[in-house]
Short mmCIF file of C-alpha atoms in Angstrom, two decimals:
data_model
loop_
_atom_site.label_atom_id
_atom_site.label_comp_id
_atom_site.label_asym_id
_atom_site.label_seq_id
_atom_site.Cartn_x
_atom_site.Cartn_y
_atom_site.Cartn_z
CA MET D 1 77.59 -53.48 -21.04
CA PRO D 2 77.50 -49.96 -19.54
CA ASP D 3 80.90 -49.30 -17.97
CA LEU D 4 79.48 -47.58 -14.87
CA SER D 5 77.13 -50.46 -14.10
CA ALA D 6 79.92 -53.01 -14.51
CA ALA D 7 82.20 -50.96 -12.27
CA PHE D 8 79.46 -50.75 -9.62
CA VAL D 9 79.03 -54.52 -9.65
CA ARG D 10 82.77 -55.13 -9.32
CA LEU D 11 83.06 -52.59 -6.51
CA HIS D 12 80.21 -53.85 -4.36
CA ALA D 13 80.20 -57.61 -4.97
CA GLN D 14 82.87 -60.28 -4.89
CA LEU D 15 83.10 -63.50 -6.89
CA ALA D 16 82.18 -66.47 -4.70
CA PRO D 17 80.62 -69.93 -5.17
CA VAL D 18 76.85 -70.22 -4.83
CA ALA D 19 75.83 -72.17 -1.73
CA LEU D 20 73.55 -74.75 -3.38
CA VAL D 21 75.28 -74.63 -6.78
CA PRO D 22 79.01 -74.37 -6.00
CA GLU D 23 79.78 -75.18 -9.63
CA VAL D 24 78.80 -71.57 -10.37
CA ARG D 25 80.55 -68.43 -9.08
CA LEU D 26 78.73 -65.11 -8.88
CA HIS D 27 79.48 -61.55 -7.88
CA GLN D 28 77.74 -61.48 -4.47
CA ALA D 29 77.48 -58.79 -1.82
CA ASP D 30 79.14 -59.57 1.50
CA GLU D 31 76.84 -57.29 3.47
CA PRO D 32 73.33 -57.23 1.99
CA ILE D 33 71.70 -54.48 4.04
CA GLY D 34 74.44 -51.95 3.33
CA LEU D 35 74.16 -52.44 -0.42
CA TRP D 36 70.36 -52.37 -0.25
CA GLU D 37 70.51 -49.02 1.54
CA LEU D 38 73.15 -47.70 -0.87
CA THR D 39 70.85 -48.34 -3.81
CA GLU D 40 67.95 -46.86 -1.79
CA GLY D 41 65.84 -49.97 -1.62
CA GLU D 42 62.54 -50.76 -3.24
CA PHE D 43 60.41 -47.89 -1.96
CA ARG D 44 62.56 -44.75 -1.98
CA SER D 45 63.95 -44.65 -5.48
CA ALA D 46 63.26 -45.50 -9.10
CA GLN D 47 66.47 -47.56 -9.02
CA PRO D 48 65.51 -51.25 -8.65
CA PRO D 49 66.71 -53.07 -5.52
CA PRO D 50 70.02 -54.91 -5.97
CA PHE D 51 68.47 -58.32 -6.59
CA TRP D 52 71.49 -59.10 -8.79
CA ALA D 53 73.85 -59.12 -5.78
CA PHE D 54 72.39 -62.17 -4.04
CA ALA D 55 71.72 -65.82 -4.86
CA TRP D 56 68.03 -65.96 -3.99
CA ALA D 57 66.47 -69.25 -2.90
CA GLY D 58 64.25 -69.70 -5.96
CA GLY D 59 67.12 -69.16 -8.35
CA GLN D 60 69.43 -71.47 -6.42
CA ALA D 61 66.88 -74.29 -6.46
CA LEU D 62 66.13 -73.84 -10.15
CA ALA D 63 69.83 -73.68 -11.03
CA ARG D 64 70.46 -76.85 -9.01
CA TYR D 65 67.63 -78.61 -10.83
CA VAL D 66 68.89 -77.56 -14.26
CA THR D 67 72.43 -78.61 -13.34
CA ASP D 68 71.24 -82.04 -12.17
CA HIS D 69 68.87 -82.47 -15.14
CA PRO D 70 70.78 -81.06 -18.12
CA GLU D 71 68.45 -82.84 -20.55
CA LEU D 72 65.85 -80.18 -19.69
CA VAL D 73 67.78 -77.50 -21.60
CA ALA D 74 70.46 -79.32 -23.60
CA GLY D 75 70.28 -78.25 -27.23
CA ARG D 76 67.29 -76.00 -26.55
CA ARG D 77 66.80 -72.23 -26.75
CA THR D 78 66.31 -71.03 -23.18
CA LEU D 79 64.94 -67.83 -21.65
CA ASP D 80 65.69 -66.77 -18.06
CA LEU D 81 63.18 -64.15 -16.87
CA ALA D 82 64.00 -61.56 -14.18
CA SER D 83 67.48 -63.05 -14.28
CA GLY D 84 69.01 -61.08 -11.39
CA SER D 85 72.58 -62.31 -11.08
CA GLY D 86 72.20 -64.63 -14.06
CA LEU D 87 72.55 -67.75 -11.92
CA VAL D 88 69.81 -69.72 -13.67
CA ALA D 89 70.92 -68.56 -17.12
CA ILE D 90 74.50 -69.61 -16.37
CA ALA D 91 73.35 -73.01 -15.13
CA ALA D 92 71.40 -73.47 -18.37
CA ALA D 93 74.41 -72.50 -20.47
CA ARG D 94 76.65 -74.89 -18.52
CA ALA D 95 74.07 -77.65 -19.07
CA GLY D 96 74.35 -77.28 -22.84
CA ALA D 97 71.48 -75.00 -23.85
CA ALA D 98 71.70 -74.05 -27.52
CA ALA D 99 71.28 -70.36 -26.63
CA VAL D 100 70.48 -68.54 -23.41
CA ARG D 101 68.70 -65.20 -23.20
CA ALA D 102 68.61 -63.49 -19.78
CA VAL D 103 66.21 -60.55 -19.42
CA GLU D 104 66.30 -57.89 -16.69
CA VAL D 105 64.77 -54.45 -16.02
CA ASP D 106 67.84 -53.29 -14.07
CA GLU D 107 70.90 -52.12 -16.01
CA ARG D 108 73.18 -53.16 -13.14
CA ALA D 109 71.68 -56.64 -13.23
CA VAL D 110 72.37 -56.83 -16.98
CA ALA D 111 75.98 -55.91 -16.23
CA ALA D 112 76.13 -58.50 -13.44
CA VAL D 113 74.76 -61.22 -15.73
CA ALA D 114 77.41 -60.44 -18.35
CA LEU D 115 80.24 -60.35 -15.77
CA ASN D 116 79.07 -63.56 -14.11
CA ALA D 117 78.69 -65.39 -17.43
CA GLU D 118 82.23 -64.38 -18.36
CA ALA D 119 83.53 -65.53 -14.97
CA ASN D 120 81.96 -68.95 -15.56
CA GLY D 121 83.18 -69.25 -19.13
CA VAL D 122 79.74 -69.43 -20.76
CA ARG D 123 77.76 -67.42 -23.30
CA VAL D 124 74.61 -65.68 -22.08
CA ASP D 125 72.83 -62.94 -24.03
CA ALA D 126 71.98 -60.40 -21.31
CA GLU D 127 69.13 -58.10 -22.34
CA PHE D 128 67.74 -54.95 -20.71
CA GLY D 129 63.97 -54.55 -20.92
CA ASP D 130 60.51 -55.49 -19.72
CA ILE D 131 59.06 -58.19 -21.97
CA LEU D 132 56.20 -59.39 -19.76
CA ASP D 133 53.54 -57.84 -21.98
CA GLY D 134 54.98 -59.68 -24.98
CA ASP D 135 55.97 -63.28 -25.56
CA ALA D 136 58.90 -65.64 -25.11
CA GLY D 137 60.02 -65.44 -28.73
CA ASP D 138 61.58 -68.68 -29.93
CA ALA D 139 62.37 -69.99 -26.44
CA GLU D 140 61.79 -73.72 -26.00
CA VAL D 141 62.40 -73.58 -22.25
CA VAL D 142 61.44 -70.67 -19.97
CA LEU D 143 62.94 -70.42 -16.47
CA ALA D 144 62.10 -67.98 -13.68
CA GLY D 145 63.53 -67.94 -10.17
CA ASP D 146 61.76 -66.26 -7.25
CA VAL D 147 59.42 -64.05 -9.29
CA PHE D 148 56.17 -64.34 -7.30
CA TYR D 149 57.17 -61.91 -4.55
CA SER D 150 54.42 -59.32 -5.14
CA GLU D 151 50.82 -59.50 -6.31
CA ALA D 152 51.35 -57.18 -9.29
CA MET D 153 54.46 -59.04 -10.45
CA ALA D 154 52.76 -62.40 -9.99
CA ARG D 155 49.81 -61.45 -12.19
CA ARG D 156 52.00 -60.21 -15.04
CA MET D 157 54.42 -63.11 -14.72
CA LEU D 158 51.71 -65.78 -14.78
CA ARG D 159 50.12 -64.32 -17.91
CA PHE D 160 53.50 -64.28 -19.66
CA LEU D 161 54.38 -67.81 -18.57
CA LEU D 162 51.00 -69.16 -19.66
CA ARG D 163 51.46 -67.61 -23.11
CA ALA D 164 54.88 -69.24 -23.35
CA ALA D 165 53.59 -72.64 -22.25
CA ARG D 166 50.62 -72.52 -24.63
CA SER D 167 53.06 -71.73 -27.44
CA GLY D 168 54.91 -74.95 -26.69
CA ALA D 169 57.66 -73.90 -24.27
CA ARG D 170 58.40 -75.88 -21.16
CA VAL D 171 58.12 -73.52 -18.16
CA LEU D 172 59.75 -74.05 -14.76
CA VAL D 173 59.98 -71.74 -11.77
CA GLY D 174 61.82 -71.87 -8.46
CA ASP D 175 59.90 -70.57 -5.45
CA PRO D 176 60.60 -70.57 -1.69
CA GLY D 177 56.99 -70.32 -0.60
CA ARG D 178 56.26 -66.75 -1.66
CA ALA D 179 52.69 -65.69 -0.96
CA PHE D 180 51.67 -64.97 -4.54
CA LEU D 181 52.66 -68.20 -6.29
CA PRO D 182 49.47 -69.69 -7.86
CA ARG D 183 50.26 -73.25 -6.82
CA GLU D 184 47.15 -74.67 -8.47
CA ARG D 185 48.71 -73.90 -11.87
CA PHE D 186 51.92 -75.87 -11.22
CA HIS D 187 53.23 -79.39 -10.67
CA GLU D 188 56.05 -80.00 -8.18
CA ARG D 189 59.30 -81.31 -9.66
CA ALA D 190 61.85 -81.07 -6.80
CA THR D 191 62.38 -79.53 -3.36
CA TYR D 192 65.60 -78.31 -1.75
CA ASP D 193 66.74 -76.80 1.53
CA VAL D 194 68.53 -73.68 0.30
CA PRO D 195 71.04 -71.62 2.34
CA VAL D 196 70.08 -67.93 2.18
CA PRO D 197 71.30 -64.62 3.68
CA GLU D 198 69.63 -64.33 7.08
CA ALA D 199 69.63 -60.53 6.81
CA LEU D 200 67.30 -60.76 3.80
CA GLU D 201 65.12 -63.77 4.60
CA SER D 202 65.16 -63.81 8.44
CA VAL D 203 66.19 -67.48 8.29
CA ARG D 204 69.36 -69.30 7.27
CA VAL D 205 67.66 -71.98 5.16
CA LYS D 206 64.51 -71.84 3.05
CA ARG D 207 62.61 -74.87 1.81
CA THR D 208 62.33 -74.18 -1.91
CA THR D 209 60.43 -75.96 -4.67
CA VAL D 210 60.93 -76.23 -8.41
CA TRP D 211 57.55 -76.17 -10.14
CA GLU D 212 56.50 -76.84 -13.74
CA LEU D 213 53.64 -74.83 -15.18
CA ASP D 214 50.56 -76.63 -16.49
CA PRO D 215 49.08 -74.53 -19.32
CA ALA D 216 45.64 -76.10 -18.90
CA PRO D 217 43.12 -74.34 -16.63
CA PRO D 218 42.79 -75.86 -13.14
CA GLY D 219 40.33 -78.77 -13.21
CA ALA D 220 40.42 -79.11 -17.00
CA ALA D 221 40.00 -82.61 -18.43
CA ARG D 222 43.26 -84.19 -19.61
#
């Protein structure tokens, strides 16, 4: 893990339990807007926004679901896409996944995933890179929290997830009603009321759903 990225995470985020998944502790920012401005936000810099510093609603719901249904990942190779803080990856590792790979395009997020996994006493292989034009490798379960937040991201993510599902992986996502989730491709598995930072979401609680991807085209005979 790059020392500077790890130092940045430790400096700007404190270990605290996750609201919906208190079994897991993460390095979280106390004051979201200040950190967002410090890293120059999404539109003013090549540096990605500090998604790693917050427990987003989609990730919280998905981590809660994995924690409550460990049979989903137990003994299986698991991939967490756009891992952010590593919350979902850590939940999978705690639930007994055979191996957990967490992929991020932000070096600070990779550092945060490694620090958070260590803090929770689990093994997660944190990886820096963009794999969305490739495949899920040997993953048997693919998890993605809150990834349908932009049209461009949603298109790339859906193509990747469909390739994974058609290769035999079980694919679940957590989503708090983002505009670009293609709901017609998914089946609902669970819904939660998730506490979120009001400064980021403009509400204190977001109704959030865990969905499972159906690899068949909408309307296809079963």
